[in-house]
């Protein structure tokens, strides 16, 4: 995976021998005989993420598969970058709370999930909401408004 990020190109890793006793744990990459790592980002630019595609059975990725995955990495870059900007301001606890909020959990449920008192959870939720709020009208206006498509019915 580091090689794909360093070289800024897709990298395929194939095992010579399948692992008969998969661990299903920390070393999951050793259990997958075929893995394709694709940097997510513009060509020649520092990647903003890593797309990992794996196969549980012995498999050889064709050149077309690698090219398609590389194109997908470039295509996903703007979306990943757009998500990283606001979420990059959050510390690990706040990131976890943001994810729990996205699932629709209440403050009391979040407090139980992250094992903190409800008052502390409310403070963290408020901090997350403050950090993710659109700061100025200028930023809001820079986001494109997508008009609703209406179809004309002709008889």
Short mmCIF file of C-alpha atoms in Angstrom, two decimals:
data_model
loop_
_atom_site.label_atom_id
_atom_site.label_comp_id
_atom_site.label_asym_id
_atom_site.label_seq_id
_atom_site.Cartn_x
_atom_site.Cartn_y
_atom_site.Cartn_z
CA UNK A 1 0.00 0.00 0.00
CA UNK A 2 2.85 2.39 0.76
CA UNK A 3 4.36 1.72 -2.63
CA UNK A 4 1.12 2.72 -4.38
CA UNK A 5 1.01 5.96 -2.40
CA UNK A 6 4.71 6.69 -2.96
CA UNK A 7 4.73 5.90 -6.68
CA UNK A 8 1.27 7.47 -7.19
CA UNK A 9 0.08 4.58 -9.35
CA UNK A 10 -1.93 1.37 -8.89
CA UNK A 11 -0.01 -1.58 -7.47
CA UNK A 12 -1.08 -5.24 -7.59
CA UNK A 13 0.09 -7.69 -4.93
CA UNK A 14 -0.46 -11.41 -5.56
CA UNK A 15 0.42 -14.17 -3.13
CA UNK A 16 2.18 -17.23 -4.46
CA UNK A 17 0.50 -19.50 -1.90
CA UNK A 18 -2.97 -19.12 -0.40
CA UNK A 19 -3.03 -18.90 3.40
CA UNK A 20 -4.88 -22.03 4.62
CA UNK A 21 -5.51 -20.51 8.09
CA UNK A 22 -6.84 -16.97 7.61
CA UNK A 23 -6.55 -14.72 10.64
CA UNK A 24 -9.53 -12.38 10.02
CA UNK A 25 -7.76 -9.87 12.18
CA UNK A 26 -5.01 -7.30 12.11
CA UNK A 27 -3.04 -8.95 9.26
CA UNK A 28 -6.02 -9.30 6.94
CA UNK A 29 -3.88 -8.31 3.94
CA UNK A 30 -1.86 -11.51 4.35
CA UNK A 31 -5.05 -13.56 4.04
CA UNK A 32 -6.09 -12.11 0.68
CA UNK A 33 -4.19 -13.71 -2.23
CA UNK A 34 -4.88 -10.83 -4.65
CA UNK A 35 -4.95 -7.15 -3.67
CA UNK A 36 -5.03 -4.05 -5.86
CA UNK A 37 -3.99 -0.76 -4.22
CA UNK A 38 -5.03 2.42 -6.02
CA UNK A 39 -4.08 5.94 -4.90
CA UNK A 40 -7.08 8.28 -4.83
CA UNK A 41 -6.03 11.62 -6.29
CA UNK A 42 -5.12 13.52 -9.41
CA UNK A 43 -2.31 12.14 -11.58
CA UNK A 44 1.08 13.35 -10.37
CA UNK A 45 -0.41 14.93 -7.22
CA UNK A 46 -0.14 13.76 -3.63
CA UNK A 47 -2.89 11.14 -3.07
CA UNK A 48 -5.74 12.04 -0.73
CA UNK A 49 -6.65 8.42 -0.03
CA UNK A 50 -6.14 4.79 -0.95
CA UNK A 51 -8.65 2.50 -2.64
CA UNK A 52 -8.09 -1.16 -1.77
CA UNK A 53 -9.65 -3.90 -3.91
CA UNK A 54 -9.16 -7.51 -2.87
CA UNK A 55 -10.13 -11.00 -3.86
CA UNK A 56 -10.42 -13.90 -1.40
CA UNK A 57 -9.56 -16.42 -4.11
CA UNK A 58 -6.50 -16.65 -6.30
CA UNK A 59 -7.03 -14.02 -9.00
CA UNK A 60 -4.90 -12.14 -11.50
CA UNK A 61 -5.99 -8.60 -12.27
CA UNK A 62 -5.91 -7.79 -15.97
CA UNK A 63 -4.37 -4.60 -17.31
CA UNK A 64 -7.91 -3.37 -18.00
CA UNK A 65 -8.86 -3.98 -14.33
CA UNK A 66 -5.84 -2.00 -13.14
CA UNK A 67 -6.54 0.82 -15.60
CA UNK A 68 -10.22 0.96 -14.58
CA UNK A 69 -9.33 1.07 -10.88
CA UNK A 70 -6.79 3.82 -11.56
CA UNK A 71 -9.46 5.85 -13.36
CA UNK A 72 -11.81 5.26 -10.45
CA UNK A 73 -9.15 6.61 -8.07
CA UNK A 74 -8.93 9.82 -10.11
CA UNK A 75 -12.73 10.06 -10.33
CA UNK A 76 -13.19 9.66 -6.56
CA UNK A 77 -10.56 12.31 -5.72
CA UNK A 78 -12.84 15.39 -5.73
CA UNK A 79 -15.42 13.66 -3.53
CA UNK A 80 -12.81 12.45 -1.04
CA UNK A 81 -11.17 15.87 -0.97
CA UNK A 82 -14.53 17.57 -0.40
CA UNK A 83 -15.20 15.26 2.55
CA UNK A 84 -11.72 15.62 4.01
CA UNK A 85 -11.77 19.42 4.25
CA UNK A 86 -14.45 19.76 6.92
CA UNK A 87 -13.70 16.45 8.60
CA UNK A 88 -9.98 17.26 8.77
CA UNK A 89 -10.69 19.79 11.51
CA UNK A 90 -11.95 17.07 13.85
CA UNK A 91 -9.83 15.17 16.37
CA UNK A 92 -10.28 11.36 16.58
CA UNK A 93 -13.01 11.54 19.24
CA UNK A 94 -14.91 14.19 17.30
CA UNK A 95 -14.59 12.10 14.11
CA UNK A 96 -16.13 9.15 15.93
CA UNK A 97 -18.96 11.36 17.24
CA UNK A 98 -19.57 12.75 13.72
CA UNK A 99 -19.88 9.20 12.42
CA UNK A 100 -22.29 8.28 15.23
CA UNK A 101 -24.34 11.41 14.50
CA UNK A 102 -24.54 10.36 10.85
CA UNK A 103 -26.14 7.11 12.03
CA UNK A 104 -28.82 9.16 13.81
CA UNK A 105 -27.75 8.43 17.39
CA UNK A 106 -28.90 10.77 20.17
CA UNK A 107 -26.53 12.47 22.62
CA UNK A 108 -27.27 9.89 25.32
CA UNK A 109 -26.61 7.01 22.89
CA UNK A 110 -23.36 8.67 21.80
CA UNK A 111 -22.34 9.06 25.45
CA UNK A 112 -22.81 5.31 25.98
CA UNK A 113 -21.03 4.45 22.74
CA UNK A 114 -17.90 6.50 23.50
CA UNK A 115 -18.10 5.78 27.26
CA UNK A 116 -18.25 9.35 28.57
CA UNK A 117 -20.79 11.18 30.76
CA UNK A 118 -23.76 12.72 28.93
CA UNK A 119 -22.62 16.28 29.70
CA UNK A 120 -19.23 15.59 28.09
CA UNK A 121 -20.94 13.97 25.07
CA UNK A 122 -23.16 17.05 24.66
CA UNK A 123 -20.07 19.29 24.65
CA UNK A 124 -18.38 17.09 22.02
CA UNK A 125 -21.54 17.01 19.87
CA UNK A 126 -21.78 20.80 20.07
CA UNK A 127 -18.09 21.10 19.09
CA UNK A 128 -18.62 18.81 16.09
CA UNK A 129 -21.70 20.77 14.99
CA UNK A 130 -19.80 24.05 15.35
CA UNK A 131 -16.80 22.79 13.34
CA UNK A 132 -18.97 21.38 10.55
CA UNK A 133 -21.30 24.38 10.28
CA UNK A 134 -20.90 26.55 7.18
CA UNK A 135 -18.90 29.49 8.47
CA UNK A 136 -19.85 32.26 6.10
CA UNK A 137 -22.34 33.12 3.42
CA UNK A 138 -19.43 33.36 0.97
CA UNK A 139 -18.69 29.64 1.45
CA UNK A 140 -22.37 28.77 1.11
CA UNK A 141 -22.61 30.74 -2.13
CA UNK A 142 -19.56 28.98 -3.56
CA UNK A 143 -21.37 25.64 -3.36
CA UNK A 144 -23.22 25.08 -6.63
CA UNK A 145 -26.99 24.84 -6.40
CA UNK A 146 -28.22 21.92 -8.45
CA UNK A 147 -31.58 22.73 -10.02
CA UNK A 148 -34.25 20.06 -9.90
CA UNK A 149 -34.76 18.42 -13.26
CA UNK A 150 -38.27 18.71 -14.59
CA UNK A 151 -39.43 16.72 -17.50
CA UNK A 152 -41.82 18.23 -19.93
CA UNK A 153 -44.72 16.00 -20.73
CA UNK A 154 -45.83 16.22 -24.34
CA UNK A 155 -48.98 14.56 -25.54
#
